[in-house]
């Protein structure tokens, strides 16, 4: 919920471009009292969740080894707000998952029309475009698999696989 405040004050000039000097010049005083209105704006409340597991494992994955196939599942939701009147539909939702170097994305495994682009730095960007997610709608599940490359590309650092969401508050 975001509050927007707007103030207005009525004023005008006479046809001669002179400033009115008395009520006789018009129906209202030249500088009226300002009136302020505060409106509450209903915004989407998107949530993102992400889990991973190896293809042979049914639990969430903490550690994988080179050659393992890993399934990633992203959950995108716009939960019903409390009170319900405070939420709204998210439009033109764009989910972007940045897959680090050393994880080879199986492009054929990307669900829901997502597309993958391999970047010059060796990372892969997967993008999903979702027309809208209504308040309280069931979570949208987005999935893909990767294969961990040889150990030389994976040695030395933790790989962070991050996902972000962007959306519009109005349909375009």
GROMACS .gro file of C-alpha atoms in nm:
model
  172
    1UNK     CA    1   0.000   0.000   0.000
    2UNK     CA    2   0.149   0.332  -0.103
    3UNK     CA    3   0.003   0.667  -0.005
    4UNK     CA    4  -0.004   0.946  -0.262
    5UNK     CA    5  -0.085   1.298  -0.155
    6UNK     CA    6  -0.212   1.568  -0.389
    7UNK     CA    7  -0.290   1.930  -0.303
    8UNK     CA    8  -0.484   2.183  -0.506
    9UNK     CA    9  -0.550   2.554  -0.469
   10UNK     CA   10  -0.783   2.745  -0.702
   11UNK     CA   11  -0.654   3.069  -0.848
   12UNK     CA   12  -0.696   3.265  -1.169
   13UNK     CA   13  -0.638   3.595  -1.340
   14UNK     CA   14  -0.894   3.824  -1.497
   15UNK     CA   15  -0.931   3.846  -1.876
   16UNK     CA   16  -0.713   4.157  -1.859
   17UNK     CA   17  -0.439   3.943  -1.697
   18UNK     CA   18  -0.479   4.147  -1.378
   19UNK     CA   19  -0.485   3.972  -1.042
   20UNK     CA   20  -0.836   3.990  -0.888
   21UNK     CA   21  -0.838   4.226  -0.593
   22UNK     CA   22  -1.183   4.158  -0.451
   23UNK     CA   23  -1.474   3.915  -0.456
   24UNK     CA   24  -1.648   4.158  -0.690
   25UNK     CA   25  -1.404   4.049  -0.963
   26UNK     CA   26  -1.531   3.690  -0.957
   27UNK     CA   27  -1.726   3.430  -0.766
   28UNK     CA   28  -1.433   3.299  -0.562
   29UNK     CA   29  -1.146   3.448  -0.367
   30UNK     CA   30  -0.824   3.480  -0.566
   31UNK     CA   31  -0.623   3.248  -0.341
   32UNK     CA   32  -0.850   2.980  -0.208
   33UNK     CA   33  -0.757   2.749   0.074
   34UNK     CA   34  -0.553   2.450  -0.037
   35UNK     CA   35  -0.727   2.115  -0.020
   36UNK     CA   36  -0.526   1.797   0.026
   37UNK     CA   37  -0.639   1.448  -0.068
   38UNK     CA   38  -0.454   1.129   0.025
   39UNK     CA   39  -0.518   0.819  -0.184
   40UNK     CA   40  -0.402   0.465  -0.113
   41UNK     CA   41  -0.258   0.286  -0.416
   42UNK     CA   42  -0.298  -0.091  -0.434
   43UNK     CA   43   0.025  -0.257  -0.549
   44UNK     CA   44   0.113  -0.616  -0.635
   45UNK     CA   45   0.308  -0.806  -0.369
   46UNK     CA   46   0.507  -1.052  -0.581
   47UNK     CA   47   0.699  -1.323  -0.400
   48UNK     CA   48   0.973  -1.542  -0.545
   49UNK     CA   49   1.089  -1.878  -0.419
   50UNK     CA   50   1.357  -2.103  -0.563
   51UNK     CA   51   1.461  -2.458  -0.485
   52UNK     CA   52   1.707  -2.698  -0.646
   53UNK     CA   53   1.773  -3.069  -0.637
   54UNK     CA   54   1.970  -3.325  -0.833
   55UNK     CA   55   1.770  -3.527  -1.081
   56UNK     CA   56   1.805  -3.838  -0.860
   57UNK     CA   57   1.720  -3.657  -0.535
   58UNK     CA   58   1.376  -3.558  -0.407
   59UNK     CA   59   1.501  -3.320  -0.136
   60UNK     CA   60   1.639  -2.970  -0.176
   61UNK     CA   61   1.998  -2.967  -0.290
   62UNK     CA   62   2.287  -2.826  -0.089
   63UNK     CA   63   2.584  -2.984  -0.271
   64UNK     CA   64   2.626  -3.126  -0.620
   65UNK     CA   65   2.929  -3.265  -0.803
   66UNK     CA   66   3.054  -3.218  -1.162
   67UNK     CA   67   2.837  -3.404  -1.411
   68UNK     CA   68   2.525  -3.390  -1.191
   69UNK     CA   69   2.202  -3.270  -1.346
   70UNK     CA   70   2.026  -3.018  -1.122
   71UNK     CA   71   1.662  -2.915  -1.147
   72UNK     CA   72   1.575  -2.559  -1.049
   73UNK     CA   73   1.216  -2.464  -0.969
   74UNK     CA   74   1.106  -2.104  -0.926
   75UNK     CA   75   0.773  -2.015  -0.773
   76UNK     CA   76   0.622  -1.674  -0.854
   77UNK     CA   77   0.311  -1.563  -0.667
   78UNK     CA   78   0.106  -1.253  -0.596
   79UNK     CA   79  -0.052  -1.358  -0.267
   80UNK     CA   80  -0.384  -1.221  -0.153
   81UNK     CA   81  -0.308  -0.921   0.064
   82UNK     CA   82  -0.458  -0.866   0.406
   83UNK     CA   83  -0.697  -0.698   0.382
   84UNK     CA   84  -0.769  -0.820   0.028
   85UNK     CA   85  -0.845  -0.466  -0.086
   86UNK     CA   86  -0.474  -0.377  -0.063
   87UNK     CA   87  -0.342  -0.602  -0.343
   88UNK     CA   88  -0.357  -0.572  -0.720
   89UNK     CA   89  -0.267  -0.758  -1.038
   90UNK     CA   90   0.095  -0.754  -1.155
   91UNK     CA   91   0.116  -0.691  -1.530
   92UNK     CA   92   0.394  -0.755  -1.781
   93UNK     CA   93   0.583  -0.969  -1.530
   94UNK     CA   94   0.944  -1.043  -1.630
   95UNK     CA   95   1.135  -1.308  -1.435
   96UNK     CA   96   1.511  -1.315  -1.493
   97UNK     CA   97   1.731  -1.595  -1.361
   98UNK     CA   98   2.106  -1.546  -1.391
   99UNK     CA   99   2.281  -1.882  -1.401
  100UNK     CA  100   2.651  -1.869  -1.309
  101UNK     CA  101   2.952  -1.992  -1.507
  102UNK     CA  102   3.000  -2.368  -1.479
  103UNK     CA  103   2.629  -2.452  -1.490
  104UNK     CA  104   2.525  -2.557  -1.840
  105UNK     CA  105   2.158  -2.483  -1.904
  106UNK     CA  106   1.954  -2.738  -2.099
  107UNK     CA  107   1.755  -2.492  -2.313
  108UNK     CA  108   1.500  -2.762  -2.402
  109UNK     CA  109   1.415  -2.805  -2.032
  110UNK     CA  110   1.307  -2.444  -1.976
  111UNK     CA  111   0.934  -2.437  -1.895
  112UNK     CA  112   0.658  -2.185  -1.968
  113UNK     CA  113   0.816  -2.026  -2.274
  114UNK     CA  114   1.134  -1.908  -2.103
  115UNK     CA  115   1.434  -1.830  -2.321
  116UNK     CA  116   1.806  -1.861  -2.248
  117UNK     CA  117   2.090  -1.641  -2.366
  118UNK     CA  118   2.456  -1.722  -2.299
  119UNK     CA  119   2.635  -1.399  -2.207
  120UNK     CA  120   2.993  -1.302  -2.299
  121UNK     CA  121   3.103  -1.352  -1.936
  122UNK     CA  122   2.991  -1.717  -1.950
  123UNK     CA  123   2.677  -1.673  -1.740
  124UNK     CA  124   2.338  -1.763  -1.884
  125UNK     CA  125   2.031  -1.542  -1.851
  126UNK     CA  126   1.692  -1.713  -1.857
  127UNK     CA  127   1.393  -1.483  -1.907
  128UNK     CA  128   1.023  -1.557  -1.868
  129UNK     CA  129   0.751  -1.310  -1.969
  130UNK     CA  130   0.415  -1.353  -1.796
  131UNK     CA  131   0.124  -1.134  -1.910
  132UNK     CA  132  -0.022  -1.093  -1.560
  133UNK     CA  133  -0.048  -1.249  -1.217
  134UNK     CA  134  -0.371  -1.167  -1.034
  135UNK     CA  135  -0.385  -1.114  -0.659
  136UNK     CA  136  -0.437  -1.450  -0.490
  137UNK     CA  137  -0.376  -1.653  -0.808
  138UNK     CA  138  -0.205  -1.990  -0.771
  139UNK     CA  139   0.174  -1.967  -0.785
  140UNK     CA  140   0.332  -2.000  -1.128
  141UNK     CA  141   0.606  -2.265  -1.138
  142UNK     CA  142   0.902  -2.212  -1.371
  143UNK     CA  143   1.160  -2.488  -1.412
  144UNK     CA  144   1.480  -2.575  -1.596
  145UNK     CA  145   1.776  -2.811  -1.559
  146UNK     CA  146   2.150  -2.756  -1.567
  147UNK     CA  147   2.447  -2.988  -1.578
  148UNK     CA  148   2.746  -2.901  -1.364
  149UNK     CA  149   3.051  -2.869  -1.589
  150UNK     CA  150   3.396  -3.012  -1.520
  151UNK     CA  151   3.555  -2.940  -1.186
  152UNK     CA  152   3.808  -2.691  -1.329
  153UNK     CA  153   3.523  -2.444  -1.395
  154UNK     CA  154   3.368  -2.502  -1.053
  155UNK     CA  155   3.674  -2.490  -0.827
  156UNK     CA  156   3.745  -2.212  -0.586
  157UNK     CA  157   3.423  -2.023  -0.530
  158UNK     CA  158   3.060  -2.067  -0.444
  159UNK     CA  159   2.830  -2.019  -0.741
  160UNK     CA  160   2.530  -1.794  -0.678
  161UNK     CA  161   2.224  -1.846  -0.893
  162UNK     CA  162   1.993  -1.546  -0.851
  163UNK     CA  163   1.642  -1.469  -0.974
  164UNK     CA  164   1.461  -1.133  -0.994
  165UNK     CA  165   1.113  -1.017  -1.088
  166UNK     CA  166   0.999  -0.694  -1.248
  167UNK     CA  167   0.642  -0.593  -1.325
  168UNK     CA  168   0.413  -0.306  -1.415
  169UNK     CA  169   0.119  -0.194  -1.205
  170UNK     CA  170  -0.092  -0.114  -1.513
  171UNK     CA  171  -0.153  -0.320  -1.823
  172UNK     CA  172   0.005  -0.174  -2.136
   0.00000   0.00000   0.00000
